Coordinates of C-alpha atoms in Angstrom, one line a residue:
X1 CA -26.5 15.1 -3.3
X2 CA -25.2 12.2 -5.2
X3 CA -25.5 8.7 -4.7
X4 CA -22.3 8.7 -3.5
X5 CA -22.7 11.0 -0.9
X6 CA -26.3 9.6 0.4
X7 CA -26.8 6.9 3.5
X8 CA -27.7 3.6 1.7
X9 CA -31.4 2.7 2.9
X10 CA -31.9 1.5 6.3
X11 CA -32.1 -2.3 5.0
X12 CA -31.3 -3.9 1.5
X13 CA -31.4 -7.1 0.1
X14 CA -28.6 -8.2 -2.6
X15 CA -29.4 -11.3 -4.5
X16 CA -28.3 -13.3 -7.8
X17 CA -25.0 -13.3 -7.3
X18 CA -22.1 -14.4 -5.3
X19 CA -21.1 -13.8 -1.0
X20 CA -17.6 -14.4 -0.2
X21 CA -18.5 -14.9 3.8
X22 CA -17.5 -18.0 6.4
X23 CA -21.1 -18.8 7.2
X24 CA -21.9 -20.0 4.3
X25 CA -19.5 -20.8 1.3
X26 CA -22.1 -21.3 -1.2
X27 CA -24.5 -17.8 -0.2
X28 CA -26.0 -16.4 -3.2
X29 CA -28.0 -13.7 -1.3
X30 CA -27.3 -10.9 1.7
X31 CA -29.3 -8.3 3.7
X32 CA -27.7 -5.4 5.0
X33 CA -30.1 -3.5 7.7
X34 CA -29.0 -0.4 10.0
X35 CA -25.3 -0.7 8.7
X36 CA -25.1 -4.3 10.1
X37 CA -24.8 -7.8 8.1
X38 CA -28.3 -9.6 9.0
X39 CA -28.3 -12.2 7.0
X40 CA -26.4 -14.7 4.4
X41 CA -27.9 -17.3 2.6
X42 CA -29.2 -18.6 -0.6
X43 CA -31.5 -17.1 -3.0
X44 CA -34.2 -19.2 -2.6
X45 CA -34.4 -18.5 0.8
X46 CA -34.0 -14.9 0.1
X47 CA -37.6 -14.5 -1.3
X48 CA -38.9 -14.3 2.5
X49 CA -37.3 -11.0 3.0
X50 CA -37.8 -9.5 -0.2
X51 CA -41.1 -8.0 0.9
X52 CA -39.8 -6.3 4.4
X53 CA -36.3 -4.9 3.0
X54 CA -36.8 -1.2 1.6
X55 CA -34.7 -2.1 -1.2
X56 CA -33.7 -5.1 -3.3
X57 CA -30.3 -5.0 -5.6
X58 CA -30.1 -7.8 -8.7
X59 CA -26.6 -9.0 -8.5
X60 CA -27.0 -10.4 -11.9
X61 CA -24.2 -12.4 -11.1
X62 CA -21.9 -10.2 -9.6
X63 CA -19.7 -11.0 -6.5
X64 CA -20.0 -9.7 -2.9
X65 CA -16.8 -9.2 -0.2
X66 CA -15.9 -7.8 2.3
X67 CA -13.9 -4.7 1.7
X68 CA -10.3 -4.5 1.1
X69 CA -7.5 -3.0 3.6
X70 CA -4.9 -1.5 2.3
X71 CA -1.7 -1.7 4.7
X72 CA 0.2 1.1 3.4
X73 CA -1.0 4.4 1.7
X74 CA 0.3 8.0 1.8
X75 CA -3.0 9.5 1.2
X76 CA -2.3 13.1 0.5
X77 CA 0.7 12.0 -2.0
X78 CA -1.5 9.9 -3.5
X79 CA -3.9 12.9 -4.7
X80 CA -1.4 15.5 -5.3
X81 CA -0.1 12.6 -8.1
X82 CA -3.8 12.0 -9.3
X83 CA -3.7 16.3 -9.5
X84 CA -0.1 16.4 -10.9
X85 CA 2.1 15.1 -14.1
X86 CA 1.9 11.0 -14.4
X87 CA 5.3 9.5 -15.8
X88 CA 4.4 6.2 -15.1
X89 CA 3.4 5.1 -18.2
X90 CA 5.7 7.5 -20.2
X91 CA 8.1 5.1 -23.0
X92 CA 10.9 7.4 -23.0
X93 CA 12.8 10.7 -21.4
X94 CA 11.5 12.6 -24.6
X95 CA 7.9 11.8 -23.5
X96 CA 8.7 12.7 -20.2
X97 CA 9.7 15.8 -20.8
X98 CA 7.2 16.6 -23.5
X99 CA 4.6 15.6 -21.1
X100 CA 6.3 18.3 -18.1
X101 CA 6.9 21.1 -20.8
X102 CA 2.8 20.7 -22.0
X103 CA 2.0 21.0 -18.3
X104 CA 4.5 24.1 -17.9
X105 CA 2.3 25.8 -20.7
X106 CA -0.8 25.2 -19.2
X107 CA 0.6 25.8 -15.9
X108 CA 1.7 29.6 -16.0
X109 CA 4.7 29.2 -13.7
X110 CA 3.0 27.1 -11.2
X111 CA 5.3 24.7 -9.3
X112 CA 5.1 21.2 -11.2
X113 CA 4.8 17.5 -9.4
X114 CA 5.3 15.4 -12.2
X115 CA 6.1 11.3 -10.5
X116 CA 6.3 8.1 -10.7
X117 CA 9.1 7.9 -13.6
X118 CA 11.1 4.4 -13.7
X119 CA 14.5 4.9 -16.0
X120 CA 14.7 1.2 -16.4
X121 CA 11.7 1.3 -18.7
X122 CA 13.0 4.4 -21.1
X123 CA 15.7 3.4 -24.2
X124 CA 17.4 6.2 -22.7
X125 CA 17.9 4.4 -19.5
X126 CA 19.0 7.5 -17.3
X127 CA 17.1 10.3 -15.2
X128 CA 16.3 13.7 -16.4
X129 CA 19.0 16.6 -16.0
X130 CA 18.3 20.1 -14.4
X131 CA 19.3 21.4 -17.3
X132 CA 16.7 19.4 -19.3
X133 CA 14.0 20.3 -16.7
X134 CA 14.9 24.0 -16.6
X135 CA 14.2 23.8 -21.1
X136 CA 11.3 22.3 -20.5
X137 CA 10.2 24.3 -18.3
X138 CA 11.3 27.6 -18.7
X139 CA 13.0 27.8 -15.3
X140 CA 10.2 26.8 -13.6
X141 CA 10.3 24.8 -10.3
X142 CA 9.6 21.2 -10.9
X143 CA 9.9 18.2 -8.3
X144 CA 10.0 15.0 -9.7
X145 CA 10.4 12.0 -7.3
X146 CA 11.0 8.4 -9.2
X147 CA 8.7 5.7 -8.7
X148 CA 10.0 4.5 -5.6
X149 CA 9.7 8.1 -3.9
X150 CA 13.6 7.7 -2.7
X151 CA 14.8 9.5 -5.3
X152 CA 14.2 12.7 -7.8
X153 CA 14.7 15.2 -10.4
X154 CA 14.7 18.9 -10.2
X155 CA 15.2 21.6 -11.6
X156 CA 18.1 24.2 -10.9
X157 CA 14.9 27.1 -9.4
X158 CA 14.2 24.2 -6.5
X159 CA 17.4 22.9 -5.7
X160 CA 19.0 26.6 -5.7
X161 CA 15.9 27.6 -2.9
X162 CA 16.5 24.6 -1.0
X163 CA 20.1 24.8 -1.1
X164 CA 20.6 21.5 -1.9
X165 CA 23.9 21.9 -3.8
X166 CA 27.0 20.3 -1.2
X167 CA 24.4 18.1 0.7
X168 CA 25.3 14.6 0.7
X169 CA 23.2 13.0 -2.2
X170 CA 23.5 15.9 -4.5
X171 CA 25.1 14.0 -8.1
X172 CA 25.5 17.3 -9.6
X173 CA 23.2 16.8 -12.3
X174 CA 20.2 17.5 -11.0
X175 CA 19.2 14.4 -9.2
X176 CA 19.0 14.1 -5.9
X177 CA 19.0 11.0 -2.9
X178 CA 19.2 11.2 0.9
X179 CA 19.9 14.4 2.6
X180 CA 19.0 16.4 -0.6
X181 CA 16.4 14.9 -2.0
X182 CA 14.9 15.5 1.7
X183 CA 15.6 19.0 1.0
X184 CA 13.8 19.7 -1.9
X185 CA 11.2 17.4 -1.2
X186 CA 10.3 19.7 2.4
X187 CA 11.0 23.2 0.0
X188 CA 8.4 21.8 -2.1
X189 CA 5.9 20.8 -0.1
X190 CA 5.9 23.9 1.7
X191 CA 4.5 25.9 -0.6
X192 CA 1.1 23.4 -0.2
X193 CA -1.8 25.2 1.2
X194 CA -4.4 23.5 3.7
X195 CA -6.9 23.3 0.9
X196 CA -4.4 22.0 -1.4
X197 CA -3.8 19.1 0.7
X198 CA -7.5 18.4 1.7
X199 CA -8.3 18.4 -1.9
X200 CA -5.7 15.9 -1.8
X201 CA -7.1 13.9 0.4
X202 CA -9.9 13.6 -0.8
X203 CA -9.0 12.5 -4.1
X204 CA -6.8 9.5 -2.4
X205 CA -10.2 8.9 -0.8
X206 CA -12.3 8.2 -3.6
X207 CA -9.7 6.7 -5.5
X208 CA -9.6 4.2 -2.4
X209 CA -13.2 4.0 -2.5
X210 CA -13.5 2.9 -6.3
X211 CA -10.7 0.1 -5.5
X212 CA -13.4 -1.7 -3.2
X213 CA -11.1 -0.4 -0.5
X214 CA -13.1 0.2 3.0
X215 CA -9.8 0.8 5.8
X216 CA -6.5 2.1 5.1
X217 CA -3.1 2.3 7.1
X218 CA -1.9 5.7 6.5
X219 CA 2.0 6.4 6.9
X220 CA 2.7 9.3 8.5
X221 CA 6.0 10.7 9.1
X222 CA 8.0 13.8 9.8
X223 CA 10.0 13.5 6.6
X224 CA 6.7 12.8 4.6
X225 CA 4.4 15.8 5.9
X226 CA 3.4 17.8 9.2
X227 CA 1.2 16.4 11.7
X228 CA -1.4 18.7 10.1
X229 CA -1.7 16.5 7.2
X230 CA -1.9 13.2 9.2
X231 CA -5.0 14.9 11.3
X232 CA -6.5 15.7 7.9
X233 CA -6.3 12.7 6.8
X234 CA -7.6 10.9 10.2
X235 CA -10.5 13.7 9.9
X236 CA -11.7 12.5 6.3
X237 CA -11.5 9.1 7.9
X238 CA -14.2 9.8 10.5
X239 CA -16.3 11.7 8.3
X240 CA -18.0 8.7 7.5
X241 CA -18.2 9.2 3.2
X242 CA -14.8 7.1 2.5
X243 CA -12.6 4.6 3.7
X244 CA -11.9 4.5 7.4
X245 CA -8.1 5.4 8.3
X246 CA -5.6 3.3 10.8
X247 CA -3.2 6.4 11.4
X248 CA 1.1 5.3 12.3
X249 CA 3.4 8.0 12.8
X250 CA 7.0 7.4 11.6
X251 CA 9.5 8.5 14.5
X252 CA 11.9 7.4 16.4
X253 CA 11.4 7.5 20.2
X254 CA 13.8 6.3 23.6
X255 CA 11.4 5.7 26.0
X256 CA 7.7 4.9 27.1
X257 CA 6.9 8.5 28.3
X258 CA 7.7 10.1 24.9
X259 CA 6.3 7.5 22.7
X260 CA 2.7 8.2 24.7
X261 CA 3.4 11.4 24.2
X262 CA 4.0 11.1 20.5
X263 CA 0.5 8.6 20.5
X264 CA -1.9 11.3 22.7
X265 CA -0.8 14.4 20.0
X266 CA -1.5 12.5 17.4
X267 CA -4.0 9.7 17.8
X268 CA -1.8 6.9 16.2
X269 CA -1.7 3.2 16.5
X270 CA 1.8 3.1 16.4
X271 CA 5.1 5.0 15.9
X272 CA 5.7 2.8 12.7
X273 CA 5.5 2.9 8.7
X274 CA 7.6 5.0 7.3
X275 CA 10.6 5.0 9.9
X276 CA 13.2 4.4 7.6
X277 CA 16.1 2.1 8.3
X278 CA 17.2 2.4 4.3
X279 CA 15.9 3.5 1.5
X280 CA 15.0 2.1 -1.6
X281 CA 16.4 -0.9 -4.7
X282 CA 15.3 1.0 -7.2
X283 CA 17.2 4.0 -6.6
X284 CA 20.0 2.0 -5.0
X285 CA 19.3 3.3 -1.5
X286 CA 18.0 0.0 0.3
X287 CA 20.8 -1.3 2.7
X288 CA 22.2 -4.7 1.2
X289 CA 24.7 -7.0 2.2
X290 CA 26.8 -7.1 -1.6
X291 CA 26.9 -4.6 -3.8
X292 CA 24.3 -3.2 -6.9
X293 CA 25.9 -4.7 -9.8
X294 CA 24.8 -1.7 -12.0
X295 CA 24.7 1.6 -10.9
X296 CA 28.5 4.5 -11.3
X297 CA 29.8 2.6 -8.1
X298 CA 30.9 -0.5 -8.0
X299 CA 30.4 -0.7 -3.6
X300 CA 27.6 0.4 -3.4
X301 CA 25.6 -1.6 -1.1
X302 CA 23.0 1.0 0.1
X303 CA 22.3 3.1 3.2
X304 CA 21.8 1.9 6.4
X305 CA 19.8 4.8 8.0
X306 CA 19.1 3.1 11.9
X307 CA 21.6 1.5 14.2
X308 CA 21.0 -2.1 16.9
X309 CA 20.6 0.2 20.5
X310 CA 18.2 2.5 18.3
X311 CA 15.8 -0.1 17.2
X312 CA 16.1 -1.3 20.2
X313 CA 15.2 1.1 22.1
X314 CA 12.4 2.3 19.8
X315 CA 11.1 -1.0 19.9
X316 CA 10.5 -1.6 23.6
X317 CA 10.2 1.9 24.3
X318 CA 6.4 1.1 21.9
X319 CA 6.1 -2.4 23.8
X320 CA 5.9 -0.7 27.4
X321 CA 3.7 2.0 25.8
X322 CA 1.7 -0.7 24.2
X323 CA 2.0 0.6 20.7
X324 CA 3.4 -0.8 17.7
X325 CA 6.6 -0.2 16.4
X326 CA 7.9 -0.8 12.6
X327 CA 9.9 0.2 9.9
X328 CA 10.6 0.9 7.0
X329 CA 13.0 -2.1 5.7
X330 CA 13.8 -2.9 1.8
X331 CA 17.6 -4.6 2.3
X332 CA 19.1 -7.5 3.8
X333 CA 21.7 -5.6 5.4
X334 CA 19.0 -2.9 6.4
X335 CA 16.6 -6.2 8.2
X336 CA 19.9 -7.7 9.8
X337 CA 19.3 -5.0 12.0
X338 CA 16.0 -4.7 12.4
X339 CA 16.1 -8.2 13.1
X340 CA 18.7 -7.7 15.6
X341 CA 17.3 -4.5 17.1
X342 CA 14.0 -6.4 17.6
X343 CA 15.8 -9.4 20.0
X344 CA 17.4 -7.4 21.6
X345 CA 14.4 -5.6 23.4
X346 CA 12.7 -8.8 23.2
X347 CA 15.6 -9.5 26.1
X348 CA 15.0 -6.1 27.6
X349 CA 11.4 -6.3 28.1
X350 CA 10.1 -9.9 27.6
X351 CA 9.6 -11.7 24.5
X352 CA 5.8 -12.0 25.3
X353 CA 5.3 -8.4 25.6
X354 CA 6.8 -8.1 22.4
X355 CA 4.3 -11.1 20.4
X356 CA 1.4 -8.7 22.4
X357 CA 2.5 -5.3 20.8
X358 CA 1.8 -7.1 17.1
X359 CA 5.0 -5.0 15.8
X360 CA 5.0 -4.6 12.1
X361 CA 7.7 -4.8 8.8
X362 CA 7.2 -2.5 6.0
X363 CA 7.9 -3.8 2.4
X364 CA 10.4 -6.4 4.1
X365 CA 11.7 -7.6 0.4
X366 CA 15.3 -9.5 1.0
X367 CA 13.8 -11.9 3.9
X368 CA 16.1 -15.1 4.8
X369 CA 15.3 -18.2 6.6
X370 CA 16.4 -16.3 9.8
X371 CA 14.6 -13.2 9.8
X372 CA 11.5 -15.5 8.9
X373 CA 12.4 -16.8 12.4
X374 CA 12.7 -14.2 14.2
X375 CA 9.3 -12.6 12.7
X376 CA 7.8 -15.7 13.7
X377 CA 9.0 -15.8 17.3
X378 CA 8.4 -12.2 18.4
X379 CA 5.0 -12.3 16.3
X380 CA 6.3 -9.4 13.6
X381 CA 3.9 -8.6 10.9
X382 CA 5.0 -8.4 7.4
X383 CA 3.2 -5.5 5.2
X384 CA 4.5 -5.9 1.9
X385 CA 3.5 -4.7 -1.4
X386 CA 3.1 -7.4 -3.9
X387 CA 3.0 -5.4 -6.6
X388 CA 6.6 -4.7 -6.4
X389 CA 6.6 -8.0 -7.4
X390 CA 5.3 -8.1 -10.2
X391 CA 6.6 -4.6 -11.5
X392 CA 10.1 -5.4 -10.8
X393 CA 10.8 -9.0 -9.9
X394 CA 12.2 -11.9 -11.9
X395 CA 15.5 -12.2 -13.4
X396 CA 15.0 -9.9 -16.2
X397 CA 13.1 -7.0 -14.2
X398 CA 14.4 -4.0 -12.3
X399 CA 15.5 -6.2 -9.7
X400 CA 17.8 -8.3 -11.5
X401 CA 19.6 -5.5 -13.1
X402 CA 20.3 -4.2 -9.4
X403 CA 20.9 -7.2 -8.3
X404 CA 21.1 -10.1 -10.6
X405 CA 18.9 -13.1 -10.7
X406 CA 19.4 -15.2 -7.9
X407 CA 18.5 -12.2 -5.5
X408 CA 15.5 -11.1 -7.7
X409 CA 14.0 -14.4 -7.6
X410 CA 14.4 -14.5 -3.8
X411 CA 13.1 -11.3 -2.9
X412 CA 9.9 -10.9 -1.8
X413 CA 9.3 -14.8 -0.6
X414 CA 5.7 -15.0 0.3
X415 CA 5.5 -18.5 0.3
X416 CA 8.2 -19.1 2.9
X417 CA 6.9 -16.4 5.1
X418 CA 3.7 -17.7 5.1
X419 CA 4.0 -21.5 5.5
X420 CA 6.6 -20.3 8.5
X421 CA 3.6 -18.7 10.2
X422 CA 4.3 -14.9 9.1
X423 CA 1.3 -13.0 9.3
X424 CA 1.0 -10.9 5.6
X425 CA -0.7 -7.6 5.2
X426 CA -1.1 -6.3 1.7
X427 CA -1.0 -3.1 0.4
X428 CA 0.1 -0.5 -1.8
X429 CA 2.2 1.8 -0.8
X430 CA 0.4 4.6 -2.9
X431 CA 1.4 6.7 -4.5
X432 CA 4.6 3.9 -5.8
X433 CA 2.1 1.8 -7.1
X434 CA -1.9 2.5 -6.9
X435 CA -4.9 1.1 -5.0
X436 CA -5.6 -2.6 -6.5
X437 CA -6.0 -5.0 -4.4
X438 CA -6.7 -7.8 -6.9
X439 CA -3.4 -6.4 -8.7
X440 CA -1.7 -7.3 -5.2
X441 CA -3.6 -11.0 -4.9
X442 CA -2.9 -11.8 -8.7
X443 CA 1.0 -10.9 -7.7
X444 CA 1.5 -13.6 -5.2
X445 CA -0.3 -16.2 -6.7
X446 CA 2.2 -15.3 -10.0
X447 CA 5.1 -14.5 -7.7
X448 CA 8.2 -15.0 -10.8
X449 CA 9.1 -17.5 -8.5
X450 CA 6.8 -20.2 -8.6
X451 CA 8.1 -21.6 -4.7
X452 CA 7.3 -18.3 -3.8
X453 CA 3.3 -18.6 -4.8
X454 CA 0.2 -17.9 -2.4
X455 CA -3.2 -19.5 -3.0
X456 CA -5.5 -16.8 -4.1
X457 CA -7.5 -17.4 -0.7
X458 CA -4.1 -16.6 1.3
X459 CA -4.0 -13.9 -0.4
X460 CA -7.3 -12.3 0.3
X461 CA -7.7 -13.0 3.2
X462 CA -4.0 -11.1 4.3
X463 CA -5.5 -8.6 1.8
X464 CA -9.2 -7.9 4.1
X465 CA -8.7 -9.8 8.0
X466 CA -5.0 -9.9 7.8
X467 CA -5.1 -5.8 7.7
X468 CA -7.9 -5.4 10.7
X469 CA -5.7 -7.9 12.6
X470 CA -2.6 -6.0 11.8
X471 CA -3.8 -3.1 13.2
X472 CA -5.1 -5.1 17.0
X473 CA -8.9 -5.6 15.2
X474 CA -9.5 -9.3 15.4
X475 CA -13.3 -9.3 14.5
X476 CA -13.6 -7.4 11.2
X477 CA -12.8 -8.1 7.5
X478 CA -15.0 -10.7 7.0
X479 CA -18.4 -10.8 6.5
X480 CA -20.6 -12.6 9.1
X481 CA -24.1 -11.7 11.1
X482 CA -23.9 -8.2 12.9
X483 CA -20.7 -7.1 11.3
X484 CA -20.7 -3.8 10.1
X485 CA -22.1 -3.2 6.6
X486 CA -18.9 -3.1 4.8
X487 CA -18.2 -4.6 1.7
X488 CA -17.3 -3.9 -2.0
X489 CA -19.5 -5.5 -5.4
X490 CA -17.8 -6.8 -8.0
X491 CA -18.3 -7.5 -11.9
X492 CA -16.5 -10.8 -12.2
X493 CA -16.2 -13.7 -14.8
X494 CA -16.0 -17.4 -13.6
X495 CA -15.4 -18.4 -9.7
X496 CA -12.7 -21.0 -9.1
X497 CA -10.9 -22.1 -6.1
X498 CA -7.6 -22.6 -6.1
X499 CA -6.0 -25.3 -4.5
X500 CA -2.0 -25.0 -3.5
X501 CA 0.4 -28.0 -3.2
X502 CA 3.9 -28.7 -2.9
X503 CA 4.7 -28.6 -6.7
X504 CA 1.6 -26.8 -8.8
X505 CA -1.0 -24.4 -8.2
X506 CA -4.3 -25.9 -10.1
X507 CA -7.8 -24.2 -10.2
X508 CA -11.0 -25.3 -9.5
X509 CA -14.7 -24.9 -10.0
X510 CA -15.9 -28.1 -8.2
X511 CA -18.5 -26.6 -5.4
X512 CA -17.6 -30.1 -3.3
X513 CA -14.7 -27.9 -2.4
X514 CA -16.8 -26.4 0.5
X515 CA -14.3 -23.2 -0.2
X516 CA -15.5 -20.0 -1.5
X517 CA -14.5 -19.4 -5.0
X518 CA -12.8 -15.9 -6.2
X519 CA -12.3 -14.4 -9.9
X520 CA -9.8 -16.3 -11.9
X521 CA -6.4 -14.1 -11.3
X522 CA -4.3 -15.9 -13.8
X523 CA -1.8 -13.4 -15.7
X524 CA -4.3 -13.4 -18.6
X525 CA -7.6 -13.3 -17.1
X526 CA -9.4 -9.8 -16.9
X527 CA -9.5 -8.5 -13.0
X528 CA -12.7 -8.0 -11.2
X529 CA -14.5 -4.1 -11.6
X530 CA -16.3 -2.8 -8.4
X531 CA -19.3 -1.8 -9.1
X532 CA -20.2 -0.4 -5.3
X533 CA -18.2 0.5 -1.7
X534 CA -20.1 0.1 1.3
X535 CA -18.7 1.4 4.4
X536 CA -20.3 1.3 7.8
X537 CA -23.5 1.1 5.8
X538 CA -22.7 3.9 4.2
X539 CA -22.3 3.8 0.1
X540 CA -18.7 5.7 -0.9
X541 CA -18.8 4.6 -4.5
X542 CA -21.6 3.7 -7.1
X543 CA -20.2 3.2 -10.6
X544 CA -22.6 4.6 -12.9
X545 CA -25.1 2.5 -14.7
X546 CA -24.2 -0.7 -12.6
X547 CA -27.7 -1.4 -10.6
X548 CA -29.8 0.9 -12.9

């Protein structure tokens, strides 16, 4: 058995270093006994338990949190890319394909999952053909969804068995959106095997794990996998050796008896997540009010895949069945209406019952003044991915070129969302871009638009309470006496606090502050490494070496 997989000891004290935790901003020194917090305090005063712990760990200057949430994770996606062909960092189409045909070789006519390709960052600024895929493959079956999973490649062996040829979003060339990119994407994942997708899961697990991440909000949906792959993933998050699991199911429902229904099958918090009301900006499917100005068609403006009465409905049909509801929503078009969707059964069942429910936005990018309103009013968490952000945002980024500056630098407006109340979740969205949750802080306190900025401390705390609140928990994500023994240790450089106002953001180390400090997360400063996961006093990850 490895570390890893062994109960920490029944109590341990952790001194030297640093404890992000409420009672006491300057606590140098924790013990964890019987998977609860016991104590917080300084190190001094730490030498009267040192004798009656069964173990002591030297922080040696490391920092001590409470473990991240991540609000939005497709878990078994996430390990069949960890298992399959990463574009991500790939220069070129040539690469690409180089990198699919070496796989081919190795794979013996094994079905391929090579992902996470962005065009925008290859010279030849286009997707791959069928016909290039079937060369480099040898007329093998390859999927190969962009980045933004809206979107793929394939080659002419998996659109031919899905029949995707004449379904609306088939280009002709091999590339497929809407209708038959669902196609392939279901004729693929058919041919996964239970084992295959526990394996997955598991990998998304650890992965999860070595991010410092103790609790994630997994996005089910109909059009993403069976219910069998939700329960899996539900199952490794009771098994105790990973991150725990907040399961949402994506489907639309009418009415109260069948969204119970839905919740009893399944076990969900909420018919939410993944309920798509568009699709995505980087492969031109999120539902905007004016056109993409790049991009074959010149009106484009997106998809709009819900209508008013169905969000409506779906909305308070969750209320009266006291579940959440949410969506998917990228588009300003696509959150007009949401937005409008979500008064309208505040009218039908009460706006109060609505605030109660603690309905949720996924992704939520093109936000105005007056959808800020309305999430405010009817109490509308906002899950977004900051790392979006910082991948494609600015004028010069992916964003732009769909959309040109001024709508870049708009998207994605943390700042106004949270001075206007909005409660922020952070996350992911694994597999689009992977666990990090100090990638996601350092994003909005760099947001490309500087109005846009978070203090690092917003941040964090939307990235560890604000996801335990999002999901009805109001007393975890923080640590305090007699919480559960859940927290993450981290290799970090110098502490500062940083302090917010109307025109800069500054940094501080002055411990007057009275505030907790966090790592430095300006663009140049190396991120924090975990060194250790804790989970319900159990330990998921140990990096090697790090308390020898």
């Amino acid at each position: 058995m490895t570390q890893q997989e062994a109960a920490s000891p029944s109590s341990t004290l952790y001194r030297g270093g640093f404890v992000y935790s409420p009672v006491d901003p300057f606590a140098t020194a924790m013990v964890v006994q019987d998977g609860k917090i016991a104590w917080v305090g300084s190190d001094e005063a730490a030498t009267g338990h040192a004798d009656s712990v069964d173990e002591v760990v030297e922080l040696d200057g490391s920092l001590v949190t409470p473990a991240f949430v991540d609000g939005h994770v497709h878990s078994s996606m996430t390990g069949q890319g960890l298992d399959g062909v990463d574009l991500s960092q790939t220069s070129s189409l040539t690469e690409a394909l180089r990198l699919i045909e070496t796989a081919a070789r190795h794979g013996r006519g094994r079905p391929l999952y090579a992902h996470s390709w962005d065009e925008t960052n290859w010279p030849e600024g286009r997707p791959a053909t069928s016909e290039e895929l079937d060369r480099a493959t040898f007329g093998g079956v390859v999927y190969m969804p962009r980045v933004d999973a809206h979107s793929a490649c394939v080659t002419t062996a998996l659109a031919t068995s899905a029949r995707a040829q004449g379904l609306d979003g088939w280009g002709g060339t091999g590339v497929v959106v809407r209708e038959a990119h669902h196609a392939v994407r279901d004729m693929f994942y058919a041919g996964i095997t239970p084992a295959d997708r526990r394996h997955y899961i598991d990998l998304s697990m650890r992965a999860a794990a070595e991010a410092g991440i103790g609790l994630v909000h997994e996005m089910a949906a109909p059009h993403i996998g069976a219910p069998e792959d939700l329960a899996d993933v539900v199952a490794a998050g009771e098994r105790g050796d990973g991150p725990q699991v907040v399961p949402y199911w994506g489907e639309l429902v009418d009415g109260e008896a069948r969204a119970r229904e839905l919740a009893r099958a399944y076990g969900v918090r909420g018919l939410a997540g993944d309920l798509c009301a568009d699709g995505s900006i980087g492969s031109r499917t999120a539902h905007v009010r004016s056109p993409y100005l790049d991009g074959a068609d010149p009106d484009n403006c997106g998809y709009g895949y819900l209508n008013v009465d169905t969000v409506r409905d779906h909305v308070a049909a969750c209320t009266l069945a006291g579940l959440q509801a949410g969506f998917h929503v990228i588009g300003d078009a696509a959150l007009d209406t949401i937005t409008e969707g979500f008064r309208a059964a505040a009218e039908l069942v009460g706006a109060d019952r609505v605030r109660a429910a603690r309905h949720r936005l996924e992704h939520i990018e093109m936000v105005d003044e007056a959808a800020i309103a309305t999430l405010v009013e009817l109490g509308i968490y906002a899950s977004v991915q900051p790392v979006f952000e910082a991948w494609w945002g600015g004028k010069d980024g992916m964003y732009g070129a769909r959309l040109g500056a001024s709508r870049s630098l708009a998207s994605n407006p943390y700042g106004s969302m949270a001075a206007a109340g909005v409660a922020l979740v952070l996350g992911s969205d694994t597999p689009v871009t992977p666990f990090g949750p100090w990638e996601a802080i350092r994003a909005c306190v760099n947001h490309h638009e500087p109005s846009q900025r978070i203090s690092a401390r917003s941040a964090f705390l939307a990235h560890t309470r604000g996801g335990w609140r999002a999901a009805g928990i109001d007393d975890r994500g923080y640590l305090d006496l007699g919480q559960p023994e859940t927290f993450a240790v981290w290799s970090v450089g110098d502490l500062v606090v940083q302090a917010p106002d109307d025109r800069i953001q500054t940094w501080s180390t002055d411990p007057r502050s009275g505030t907790p400090g966090l790592p430095d997360l300006s663009e140049d400063a190396d991120l924090p490494v975990n060194l250790r996961t804790v989970v319900r006093g159990r330990t998921v990850f140990d990096r090697e070496g790090a308390f020898d």
